[in-house]
Each structure stands twice: as C-alpha cells, then as structure tokens.
Amino acid sequence: MDRSTIISAALEVLEEVGLDELTTRRLAARLQVKSPALYWHFRNKQELLDEMARSIQARQDLGPPRAGEQWRDWLVRRARERRDILLAHRDGARLIAGSSPGPGIAVMFDQELNALVLQGFTPVQAMRAITTLGSYITGFVLEEQARHGRDEPPPVDLDKARETPTLLAAIREGGPPDGPIAFEDGLALVLGGIEASLLNNDDTSSAR
C-alpha cells in the first residue's frame, strides 16, 4: 500500500458517501487495514484531503495560455475546465475549497501570472484576475452541488408568482440560478470586470 493507492481508494469512498462521511475508519476498511496504518503515509486526515484535492486538480490543463491564445479565451477555457472537474466529483468544490494547494503550485501560478503580464496586466491585476475567477468558480459549484444534494422546491412557487414577478421574469428569461447558462452569464460578468481594469491601465497611461 502506498500514497497513490490510498488516494485512489479515498476518492472512491468520496463518490459513494460524500465528504462528511469520508472517515479514516471507513477508508481503512476499504483498504482492508487498520486505521493507524494510514498514518504511516499521511500525518492526519487533512493531509489526506489535501492530496485528494491535488489529485483532482492535476487533471486540469493548468499553466499559461497556449501559443497565440489571448487572455480572455484562456481564462474562459480554464474556468470551464475547472467547473467540469469539480462537478465530476461528489463534493468536489467543498474538497478543493478547504485544501492547501501545495508548494509545487507556486511555480505554475507564477508562470500564469507572467503570461498575463505579457498581455498587459500588472502583476497585481494578474493575481486578482486568477484568484477572483477561481473564487467565482468554486463558489458557483459549491452552490450547485449543495442544491443538487437537497430535495428543494423550485426557486419560484408558481402559485404565488404574483408576489415575485421580477424573480419569475428573470427565471423565465435566463433559466434557474445555477447550471451552465447561469455559469456562463456570471463568467462573462467577471471577465467584463477584468477587462475594465485593463482599460483603466490604458486611461492612466494616456493621462500621463
């Protein structure tokens, strides 16, 4: 038994029972060992969760834009890939949100920041763009997965539609507050804000 075997088994258990029920005792039973055996490989449960999160995120095409890829196209591709990866795993967003990225991610993150700087961002703008987008994606998927895990009524009671006419109109026009359409609309808003910050760079330069 090695770390990769434990991580694979832990991800299987996650899919079956969810994050709240993923215990070291349950994982040890899956591996047919005693719980203390796991601590030869992981100091504590959080370290195991961190490694699980890194395993999931490693499946994304991280790194700077591809040759000739402009920043907006890159961030859109990156955002869609990340949402798909989080949705592909039960409680994926919760697992990622509470994890440590690990030391290796800093080098890759620096490469991504540098790629945006080469396309007109300041270092701070590049960092804010990537982290803000990451927070939006994780938060959106958190809500998606939380709603889908509950037996909730529709967001609008059609029998009481007179009390919420604007909300009803919004849902009729744009669909429910989660799902692919809502995600794309929110993504466009975030990217619009990022683009506006770059225009401020141009305005500041012109004023000098």
PDB file of N, CA and C in Angstrom, residues 54 57-65 74 77-78 81-82 101-116 126-127 130:
ATOM      1  N   ARG A  54      -5.411  17.782  -4.651  1.00  0.00           N
ATOM      2  CA  ARG A  54      -4.361  17.972  -5.659  1.00  0.00           C
ATOM      3  C   ARG A  54      -4.487  16.950  -6.782  1.00  0.00           C
ATOM      4  N   GLN A  57      -7.228  18.249  -9.036  1.00  0.00           N
ATOM      5  CA  GLN A  57      -6.839  19.450  -9.786  1.00  0.00           C
ATOM      6  C   GLN A  57      -5.757  19.155 -10.819  1.00  0.00           C
ATOM      7  N   ALA A  58      -4.987  18.094 -10.601  1.00  0.00           N
ATOM      8  CA  ALA A  58      -3.931  17.737 -11.553  1.00  0.00           C
ATOM      9  C   ALA A  58      -4.504  17.312 -12.894  1.00  0.00           C
ATOM     10  N   ARG A  59      -5.795  17.001 -12.924  1.00  0.00           N
ATOM     11  CA  ARG A  59      -6.428  16.582 -14.171  1.00  0.00           C
ATOM     12  C   ARG A  59      -6.770  17.766 -15.072  1.00  0.00           C
ATOM     13  N   GLN A  60      -6.627  18.979 -14.543  1.00  0.00           N
ATOM     14  CA  GLN A  60      -6.895  20.165 -15.353  1.00  0.00           C
ATOM     15  C   GLN A  60      -5.643  20.575 -16.111  1.00  0.00           C
ATOM     16  N   ASP A  61      -5.846  21.182 -17.273  1.00  0.00           N
ATOM     17  CA  ASP A  61      -4.744  21.668 -18.098  1.00  0.00           C
ATOM     18  C   ASP A  61      -4.281  23.008 -17.548  1.00  0.00           C
ATOM     19  N   LEU A  62      -3.542  22.956 -16.443  1.00  0.00           N
ATOM     20  CA  LEU A  62      -3.049  24.171 -15.812  1.00  0.00           C
ATOM     21  C   LEU A  62      -1.831  24.698 -16.562  1.00  0.00           C
ATOM     22  N   GLY A  63      -1.417  25.906 -16.186  1.00  0.00           N
ATOM     23  CA  GLY A  63      -0.273  26.509 -16.850  1.00  0.00           C
ATOM     24  C   GLY A  63      -0.691  27.699 -17.681  1.00  0.00           C
ATOM     25  N   PRO A  64       0.268  28.375 -18.293  1.00  0.00           N
ATOM     26  CA  PRO A  64      -0.020  29.593 -19.061  1.00  0.00           C
ATOM     27  C   PRO A  64      -0.821  29.309 -20.327  1.00  0.00           C
ATOM     28  N   PRO A  65      -1.283  30.370 -21.006  1.00  0.00           N
ATOM     29  CA  PRO A  65      -2.044  30.187 -22.250  1.00  0.00           C
ATOM     30  C   PRO A  65      -1.238  29.426 -23.304  1.00  0.00           C
ATOM     31  N   TRP A  74      -8.217  32.179 -22.846  1.00  0.00           N
ATOM     32  CA  TRP A  74      -7.555  31.287 -21.905  1.00  0.00           C
ATOM     33  C   TRP A  74      -8.332  31.169 -20.600  1.00  0.00           C
ATOM     34  N   ARG A  77     -11.533  29.152 -21.101  1.00  0.00           N
ATOM     35  CA  ARG A  77     -11.234  27.715 -21.179  1.00  0.00           C
ATOM     36  C   ARG A  77     -10.887  27.168 -19.803  1.00  0.00           C
ATOM     37  N   ARG A  78     -10.072  27.886 -19.086  1.00  0.00           N
ATOM     38  CA  ARG A  78      -9.635  27.492 -17.748  1.00  0.00           C
ATOM     39  C   ARG A  78     -10.827  27.369 -16.797  1.00  0.00           C
ATOM     40  N   GLU A  81     -13.091  24.311 -17.717  1.00  0.00           N
ATOM     41  CA  GLU A  81     -12.426  23.063 -17.339  1.00  0.00           C
ATOM     42  C   GLU A  81     -12.512  22.842 -15.832  1.00  0.00           C
ATOM     43  N   ARG A  82     -12.280  23.904 -15.075  1.00  0.00           N
ATOM     44  CA  ARG A  82     -12.291  23.763 -13.614  1.00  0.00           C
ATOM     45  C   ARG A  82     -13.686  23.408 -13.108  1.00  0.00           C
ATOM     46  N   PRO A 101      -2.955  24.148  -1.584  1.00  0.00           N
ATOM     47  CA  PRO A 101      -2.518  23.844  -2.950  1.00  0.00           C
ATOM     48  C   PRO A 101      -1.184  23.114  -3.028  1.00  0.00           C
ATOM     49  N   GLY A 102      -0.352  23.249  -2.002  1.00  0.00           N
ATOM     50  CA  GLY A 102       0.948  22.582  -2.027  1.00  0.00           C
ATOM     51  C   GLY A 102       2.028  23.472  -2.606  1.00  0.00           C
ATOM     52  N   PRO A 103       3.279  23.187  -2.288  1.00  0.00           N
ATOM     53  CA  PRO A 103       4.393  24.050  -2.711  1.00  0.00           C
ATOM     54  C   PRO A 103       4.609  24.090  -4.214  1.00  0.00           C
ATOM     55  N   GLY A 104       4.293  23.000  -4.908  1.00  0.00           N
ATOM     56  CA  GLY A 104       4.558  22.956  -6.341  1.00  0.00           C
ATOM     57  C   GLY A 104       3.696  23.901  -7.156  1.00  0.00           C
ATOM     58  N   ILE A 105       2.564  24.312  -6.609  1.00  0.00           N
ATOM     59  CA  ILE A 105       1.642  25.144  -7.365  1.00  0.00           C
ATOM     60  C   ILE A 105       2.167  26.558  -7.543  1.00  0.00           C
ATOM     61  N   ALA A 106       3.063  27.005  -6.658  1.00  0.00           N
ATOM     62  CA  ALA A 106       3.550  28.382  -6.715  1.00  0.00           C
ATOM     63  C   ALA A 106       4.294  28.664  -8.022  1.00  0.00           C
ATOM     64  N   VAL A 107       5.097  27.720  -8.465  1.00  0.00           N
ATOM     65  CA  VAL A 107       5.862  27.914  -9.701  1.00  0.00           C
ATOM     66  C   VAL A 107       4.918  28.024 -10.895  1.00  0.00           C
ATOM     67  N   MET A 108       3.919  27.142 -10.955  1.00  0.00           N
ATOM     68  CA  MET A 108       2.968  27.177 -12.054  1.00  0.00           C
ATOM     69  C   MET A 108       2.130  28.460 -12.019  1.00  0.00           C
ATOM     70  N   PHE A 109       1.762  28.875 -10.806  1.00  0.00           N
ATOM     71  CA  PHE A 109       0.988  30.105 -10.644  1.00  0.00           C
ATOM     72  C   PHE A 109       1.798  31.297 -11.138  1.00  0.00           C
ATOM     73  N   ASP A 110       3.095  31.313 -10.839  1.00  0.00           N
ATOM     74  CA  ASP A 110       3.954  32.407 -11.297  1.00  0.00           C
ATOM     75  C   ASP A 110       4.008  32.443 -12.826  1.00  0.00           C
ATOM     76  N   GLN A 111       4.039  31.286 -13.460  1.00  0.00           N
ATOM     77  CA  GLN A 111       4.046  31.231 -14.925  1.00  0.00           C
ATOM     78  C   GLN A 111       2.752  31.806 -15.499  1.00  0.00           C
ATOM     79  N   GLU A 112       1.637  31.494 -14.838  1.00  0.00           N
ATOM     80  CA  GLU A 112       0.357  32.028 -15.291  1.00  0.00           C
ATOM     81  C   GLU A 112       0.305  33.545 -15.136  1.00  0.00           C
ATOM     82  N   LEU A 113       0.793  34.038 -14.001  1.00  0.00           N
ATOM     83  CA  LEU A 113       0.815  35.485 -13.778  1.00  0.00           C
ATOM     84  C   LEU A 113       1.687  36.180 -14.818  1.00  0.00           C
ATOM     85  N   ASN A 114       2.851  35.606 -15.082  1.00  0.00           N
ATOM     86  CA  ASN A 114       3.760  36.210 -16.052  1.00  0.00           C
ATOM     87  C   ASN A 114       3.134  36.252 -17.446  1.00  0.00           C
ATOM     88  N   ALA A 115       2.381  35.215 -17.799  1.00  0.00           N
ATOM     89  CA  ALA A 115       1.718  35.191 -19.109  1.00  0.00           C
ATOM     90  C   ALA A 115       0.713  36.331 -19.226  1.00  0.00           C
ATOM     91  N   LEU A 116      -0.011  36.629 -18.142  1.00  0.00           N
ATOM     92  CA  LEU A 116      -0.961  37.744 -18.180  1.00  0.00           C
ATOM     93  C   LEU A 116      -0.242  39.084 -18.209  1.00  0.00           C
ATOM     94  N   ALA A 126      -3.004  40.637 -12.511  1.00  0.00           N
ATOM     95  CA  ALA A 126      -2.958  39.233 -12.922  1.00  0.00           C
ATOM     96  C   ALA A 126      -3.349  38.322 -11.768  1.00  0.00           C
ATOM     97  N   MET A 127      -2.797  38.599 -10.593  1.00  0.00           N
ATOM     98  CA  MET A 127      -3.116  37.780  -9.428  1.00  0.00           C
ATOM     99  C   MET A 127      -4.595  37.896  -9.060  1.00  0.00           C
ATOM    100  N   ILE A 130      -6.909  35.926 -11.610  1.00  0.00           N
ATOM    101  CA  ILE A 130      -6.936  34.477 -11.468  1.00  0.00           C
ATOM    102  C   ILE A 130      -7.609  34.049 -10.170  1.00  0.00           C
TER     103      ILE A 130
END
